[in-house]
């Protein structure tokens, strides 16, 4: 388990400085049976990430020699402040759920060499147990840890060669936004609802962008604001990449 | 948090005696935002129980002066040893899920005076984070704790009178079964799959039955075997009732 | 066709004694095209049971050399006193339907030697044409007759050996309950809604239990009450087993 | 109960003449609880028709002073020669089911004065218990009887005035087809599958057309053939109208 | 592109005579990528018809040596005067959509020699872009043009022999109805809603009937009226057949 | 109707220069019945945009005095090179469809003053008739024209005051991407599948960003590449804004 260590001394709702992450905690191997798993916490946001490694690939990839990584995101009904109906009960998955599941899958595939994975599939499940803003970015960051452990598992328990370079980099994600005219890192829920612009940024361990998704919730934004947000996100993701490295370096 | 304390000295798979519970742990208030919540563990089985208190009742009870308690049970896709598809993705809820949700709802309503609750609804969500046998009985036992806290919350934050006797008793549940010809208490998954007869029993704090559901998985069973199973279950539920009392007696 | 013959002389709503079945009628071969079928009536409750025998098994059993028996239960929209919407129109199957379908399937599999059946499937369809209490128990009792005829059909028309001992016993089911403090056998609808405790019991022809499902609708119940209910059910199922034997003994 | 009486002396599969109906049997009041019901049989085809009378109309008719009549058609899974999956299990209703439900509803509304019905709804449920060709025409013919009884029930038990002329005529339906070059009345299943042209005709008691639905299954048809089919259908429906009158004239 | 040329001089809403088609326009090849396509307009009614030619047939036809032709009909949400919800959003297809899709498929299969098509499938998609009455008949008429082009494509780009006589005839369709007591051809929407009887007729190029679907919306109709409507439809379809021939004769 | 006019002289697949739009054509009022509509073409990509103006707002906005704008995006099954199954037939909407519908809605709400709209709803339907890359950006650009016309309609035909400043700006969108190492504007399908990075940018008429959605399909991208893409997009959207102004300035 690993966590960010800055002491809150800023003037945000919870005392953070504009460029400060919430306390980040990653509990590796939270599940006994999954090939990889991590409970990740960004402050009160808690996401349980499980990685399931299975031999074989979906039909459309069979015979390609190449593997597949996919993700599903969901939220427990009482993760939020007031209860939301279950999508299983409604009988359909909402647009937001779909959108985030796709984002997580794309983000992790960006650091995977699918050919090196061989005809194996890794399914990531990111279930939000408690939501306080930033659930999709916590999910990506935690899913990377679960994914790394599932690949290690595959090297030990399947025909996946131990020398395969399946992971080409690490990946993490953070939200940034303009709140009350100020660019802020890692919005908690109360900040998120007041943001004029909200951006989710996915960054590799080596500092390149995988996804940049910025939305003007209130007034449209200009190039200067965009630049400030990208600076914050790049810094935040560098912190997250270090936390990921530390937690994965621990003996299990 | 509370747990059962016997040392395993028996000859079951995990060293328990036939009438011994697995280690039971209940973490009250695991969620920050729910009106009541408990993470309950029966050994490796982990169920997150949330109770949502809302003013008002479903349409068919409006104007009755009486409240409603209902429950939904679900399992995370990687709670099990191999991943199961999400019911939200399949677009329908399976028979087993339905059956258990209904069982939990009935069991908790058995210890609630709905008139004393007034026109309020308590929705229980029992989500299995990890499954190793006994998920439905853990869910009932944990949901009772979440329910009790949600009622206390209602008395402090709504017009529900502090003096209302909403709870008429406590309720807990345990599985029992005949494995290799021997009646055993609180089956873990490996025992469950080998059981000839499997029974779930829901018992009030005062020792009466709310539900008795026995199924011959292999050979049919007779009255003597049924009697032995009910004895075990009554004992196990008495232990659980004490754990519930202890955890609810703690200051929060 | 066979029916129970006691004259009503008791003091229940319809004049029965506490341990008396309603008039039971079984019309074998009610359908011209099904491999086995029976229209069963418990008083006004009427359930049409059809057994479809097909070569082959579901994918998960292929190559096992063993067969499969499964069941689906449903109710016509106007089987009940007021019309209920069709589950096909609602687009999903309710929890109660699922629960009963599973119960019927388990109950019949308890008296089948699936290995002796070979790689054949028998699908049971139990459709309630009119409901007046006890529909699930009538369904199990009638489905057994349809099942027995479908197995005979299979021995005559397929490669299933005539000497196979596919059925290991017979099976029937009855509801019992505590109404106004009195244990009663075979509740009709008006008794069912007033029952404090309601129990469905599935018993083999040789008198062992396959399922015991007791639910406290009102006050929880104790061991003595449970014993009285099991006595009633055992007697009722013995009567039903005789009716099944008689109807199956008729020439067709 | 009423039935057609011609003796089969023709040369069709079952010995009928080209213009001869199968034996038609209508059992009025087959259900104890529905406001109107009829089990109708055209030979081996058996359809259970139930009419449910309820005060009030769908939202889009509220305040109009006018009533509504609608119908749902369905088939039990083992009504057919080989089992068909349930539409409730598939989670959607097939095109054929939709099409026939709509046809039945339109056909019955053609003989109803919705204004005279007042703001009441009659829901018709036509469930095919056994199918041997002509299920939709049997359904219409039987539904008329159930409808007539439900209207009588409404006059006795609701504020619907006894003098209201709700029914403006009777209605029945029959299938006709060209089989082996010959126009035939009331096709049974084996004839239906060989028909080059298949037509369903709905006719009022006074002999006018409500629906004419002809389909070339094999070769297209010409005006002469169409004329011959309409002649047959008109005759068959006149026979059915008499059977309906007779059965409705019986004391209940 | 081709169009009917009569000048409106009659007394219908839009000045047409009773036996006059609306202006009919067929734009062949409206889509760049489909194997066959046509945008067909009957006055303001506009339907985009696409034919997709694919090698292979559905599972139930595999190995038969014979092909398959099927159709799907749908309407854009704002094709109509007021917006209708999307069936994809509602999660189910309505009865009307199903019914028309089936009609289109049957109508086109009536002029196809499926054996000559070989094991190929042609899927027709008829999407109503704007609706002003007669959408199903426009769809059939336009789908024939798309179908003919898809077959030509198949002869040029697949192993389908150039000499195969896949099309046995042409097919078109038109609506007719009795409005204000007068039989009229090709009803536009305002006429359609006032029609006492509404009939859709599908006719081959050689003048035989494929489908005749007449419905009494108001008063039932008699043989004389039926005859007048069939005369009108036969004439209208002859005009449509000529337009189809002309447009297919153009060089592409 | 309006179109971009640069002559292709560059070296892209279709001869365009890197910063050149495809030919853009907007046909205003393509539908006769919608309050606003536009058929927009970006080269071979064709999207039909309809705006439906209705009085009233969804329940959650009732009484707010404020209006609502929402959008649905869909694709005809044969819009693409090979046919895709209909979402209505599959019974559920895919993640991509959901994601784009939400993007269109957000983009248009960014230039609407919902308070000035009053309690009215404008529903945008964007249906892709033919797809060749850039369908979502064409949809946004065309939907703005339909929206503007629907607002004009509302001012003429409803109580919406003619002086209301409902639109605060115009909005358009374009895709950009890095293909073969080069930043390109307005990718057609063949370019899109080869892009290493793909970005959709939504820009107001005054040049501010509403949405920036960049995805690394191949290698992650850096700040410099991001800058180049944003420059291209800003230029392309300025061209589109002019085309929108021109087409809306035409007399209707």
CSV table of N, CA and C in Angstrom, one decimal, chain A residues 27-78:
chain,number,residue,atom,x,y,z
A,27,UNK,N,-4.3,-0.6,-2.3
A,27,UNK,CA,-4.1,-1.9,-1.6
A,27,UNK,C,-4.1,-3.0,-2.7
A,28,UNK,N,-2.9,-3.5,-2.9
A,28,UNK,CA,-2.7,-4.5,-3.9
A,28,UNK,C,-3.2,-5.8,-3.4
A,29,UNK,N,-3.8,-6.6,-4.3
A,29,UNK,CA,-4.2,-8.0,-4.0
A,29,UNK,C,-5.3,-8.0,-3.0
A,30,UNK,N,-6.2,-7.0,-3.1
A,30,UNK,CA,-7.4,-6.9,-2.1
A,30,UNK,C,-8.3,-8.1,-2.3
A,31,UNK,N,-8.3,-8.7,-3.4
A,31,UNK,CA,-9.1,-9.9,-3.7
A,31,UNK,C,-8.2,-11.2,-3.6
A,32,UNK,N,-8.7,-12.3,-3.1
A,32,UNK,CA,-7.9,-13.5,-2.9
A,32,UNK,C,-7.9,-14.3,-4.2
A,33,UNK,N,-8.9,-14.1,-5.1
A,33,UNK,CA,-9.0,-15.1,-6.2
A,33,UNK,C,-8.7,-14.5,-7.6
A,34,UNK,N,-8.7,-13.2,-7.7
A,34,UNK,CA,-8.4,-12.5,-9.0
A,34,UNK,C,-6.9,-12.6,-9.3
A,35,UNK,N,-6.6,-12.7,-10.6
A,35,UNK,CA,-5.2,-12.8,-11.0
A,35,UNK,C,-4.4,-11.5,-10.7
A,36,UNK,N,-5.1,-10.4,-10.7
A,36,UNK,CA,-4.6,-9.1,-10.2
A,36,UNK,C,-5.7,-8.3,-9.6
A,37,UNK,N,-5.4,-7.5,-8.6
A,37,UNK,CA,-6.5,-6.7,-8.0
A,37,UNK,C,-5.9,-5.6,-7.2
A,38,UNK,N,-6.6,-4.5,-7.1
A,38,UNK,CA,-6.2,-3.4,-6.3
A,38,UNK,C,-7.4,-2.6,-5.8
A,39,UNK,N,-7.4,-2.2,-4.6
A,39,UNK,CA,-8.4,-1.3,-4.1
A,39,UNK,C,-7.7,0.1,-4.1
A,40,UNK,N,-8.2,1.0,-4.9
A,40,UNK,CA,-7.5,2.3,-4.9
A,40,UNK,C,-8.4,3.4,-4.3
A,41,UNK,N,-7.8,4.3,-3.6
A,41,UNK,CA,-8.6,5.3,-2.9
A,41,UNK,C,-7.9,6.7,-3.3
A,42,UNK,N,-8.7,7.6,-3.8
A,42,UNK,CA,-8.3,9.0,-4.0
A,42,UNK,C,-9.2,9.7,-3.0
A,43,UNK,N,-8.7,10.0,-1.8
A,43,UNK,CA,-9.5,10.5,-0.7
A,43,UNK,C,-10.6,9.6,-0.4
A,44,UNK,N,-11.9,10.1,-0.5
A,44,UNK,CA,-13.0,9.2,-0.2
A,44,UNK,C,-13.4,8.3,-1.3
A,45,UNK,N,-13.0,8.6,-2.5
A,45,UNK,CA,-13.3,7.8,-3.7
A,45,UNK,C,-12.6,6.5,-3.6
A,46,UNK,N,-13.3,5.4,-3.7
A,46,UNK,CA,-12.8,4.0,-3.6
A,46,UNK,C,-13.2,3.2,-4.7
A,47,UNK,N,-12.3,2.6,-5.5
A,47,UNK,CA,-12.6,1.8,-6.6
A,47,UNK,C,-11.9,0.5,-6.5
A,48,UNK,N,-12.6,-0.6,-6.6
A,48,UNK,CA,-12.1,-2.0,-6.6
A,48,UNK,C,-11.8,-2.4,-8.0
A,49,UNK,N,-10.5,-2.6,-8.3
A,49,UNK,CA,-10.1,-3.0,-9.7
A,49,UNK,C,-9.6,-4.4,-9.7
A,50,UNK,N,-10.3,-5.2,-10.5
A,50,UNK,CA,-9.9,-6.7,-10.6
A,50,UNK,C,-9.5,-7.0,-12.1
A,51,UNK,N,-8.4,-7.7,-12.2
A,51,UNK,CA,-8.0,-8.1,-13.5
A,51,UNK,C,-8.1,-9.6,-13.7
A,52,UNK,N,-8.8,-10.1,-14.6
A,52,UNK,CA,-9.0,-11.5,-14.9
A,52,UNK,C,-8.2,-11.9,-16.1
A,53,UNK,N,-7.3,-12.9,-15.9
A,53,UNK,CA,-6.5,-13.3,-17.0
A,53,UNK,C,-7.1,-14.7,-17.5
A,54,UNK,N,-7.4,-14.7,-18.8
A,54,UNK,CA,-7.9,-16.0,-19.3
A,54,UNK,C,-7.2,-16.3,-20.6
A,55,UNK,N,-7.0,-17.6,-20.9
A,55,UNK,CA,-6.4,-18.0,-22.1
A,55,UNK,C,-7.5,-17.8,-23.2
A,56,UNK,N,-7.0,-17.5,-24.4
A,56,UNK,CA,-8.0,-17.3,-25.5
A,56,UNK,C,-8.4,-15.9,-25.7
A,57,UNK,N,-8.9,-15.6,-26.9
A,57,UNK,CA,-9.3,-14.2,-27.2
A,57,UNK,C,-10.7,-14.3,-27.8
A,58,UNK,N,-11.4,-13.1,-27.9
A,58,UNK,CA,-12.7,-13.1,-28.5
A,58,UNK,C,-12.6,-13.6,-30.0
A,59,UNK,N,-13.8,-14.0,-30.5
A,59,UNK,CA,-13.8,-14.7,-31.8
A,59,UNK,C,-13.1,-13.9,-32.9
A,60,UNK,N,-13.3,-12.5,-32.9
A,60,UNK,CA,-12.8,-11.7,-34.0
A,60,UNK,C,-11.3,-11.5,-33.9
A,61,UNK,N,-10.6,-12.1,-32.8
A,61,UNK,CA,-9.1,-12.0,-32.8
A,61,UNK,C,-8.5,-13.4,-32.9
A,62,UNK,N,-9.4,-14.4,-33.0
A,62,UNK,CA,-8.8,-15.8,-33.0
A,62,UNK,C,-7.9,-16.0,-34.2
A,63,UNK,N,-6.8,-16.6,-33.9
A,63,UNK,CA,-5.9,-16.9,-34.9
A,63,UNK,C,-4.9,-15.8,-35.3
A,64,UNK,N,-5.1,-14.6,-34.6
A,64,UNK,CA,-4.3,-13.5,-34.9
A,64,UNK,C,-2.9,-13.5,-34.2
A,65,UNK,N,-2.8,-14.4,-33.1
A,65,UNK,CA,-1.6,-14.5,-32.4
A,65,UNK,C,-1.5,-13.3,-31.4
A,66,UNK,N,-2.5,-12.5,-31.3
A,66,UNK,CA,-2.4,-11.3,-30.5
A,66,UNK,C,-3.5,-11.3,-29.5
A,67,UNK,N,-3.3,-10.7,-28.3
A,67,UNK,CA,-4.2,-10.7,-27.2
A,67,UNK,C,-5.2,-9.6,-27.2
A,68,UNK,N,-6.0,-9.5,-26.1
A,68,UNK,CA,-7.0,-8.5,-25.9
A,68,UNK,C,-7.1,-8.0,-24.5
A,69,UNK,N,-7.3,-6.7,-24.3
A,69,UNK,CA,-7.5,-6.2,-23.0
A,69,UNK,C,-8.8,-5.3,-23.0
A,70,UNK,N,-9.7,-5.5,-22.1
A,70,UNK,CA,-11.0,-4.8,-22.2
A,70,UNK,C,-11.4,-4.4,-20.7
A,71,UNK,N,-12.3,-3.5,-20.6
A,71,UNK,CA,-12.6,-3.0,-19.2
A,71,UNK,C,-14.1,-2.8,-19.1
A,72,UNK,N,-14.6,-3.0,-17.9
A,72,UNK,CA,-16.0,-2.6,-17.5
A,72,UNK,C,-15.9,-1.8,-16.2
A,73,UNK,N,-16.7,-0.7,-16.3
A,73,UNK,CA,-16.7,0.2,-15.1
A,73,UNK,C,-18.2,0.2,-14.6
A,74,UNK,N,-18.4,0.2,-13.3
A,74,UNK,CA,-19.7,0.3,-12.8
A,74,UNK,C,-19.7,0.9,-11.4
A,75,UNK,N,-20.8,1.3,-10.9
A,75,UNK,CA,-20.9,1.9,-9.6
A,75,UNK,C,-21.9,1.2,-8.8
A,76,UNK,N,-21.5,0.9,-7.5
A,76,UNK,CA,-22.5,0.3,-6.6
A,76,UNK,C,-23.7,1.3,-6.4
A,77,UNK,N,-24.9,0.9,-6.2
A,77,UNK,CA,-26.0,1.8,-6.1
A,77,UNK,C,-25.8,2.9,-5.0
A,78,UNK,N,-25.2,2.5,-3.9
A,78,UNK,CA,-25.0,3.4,-2.8
A,78,UNK,C,-23.6,4.0,-2.7
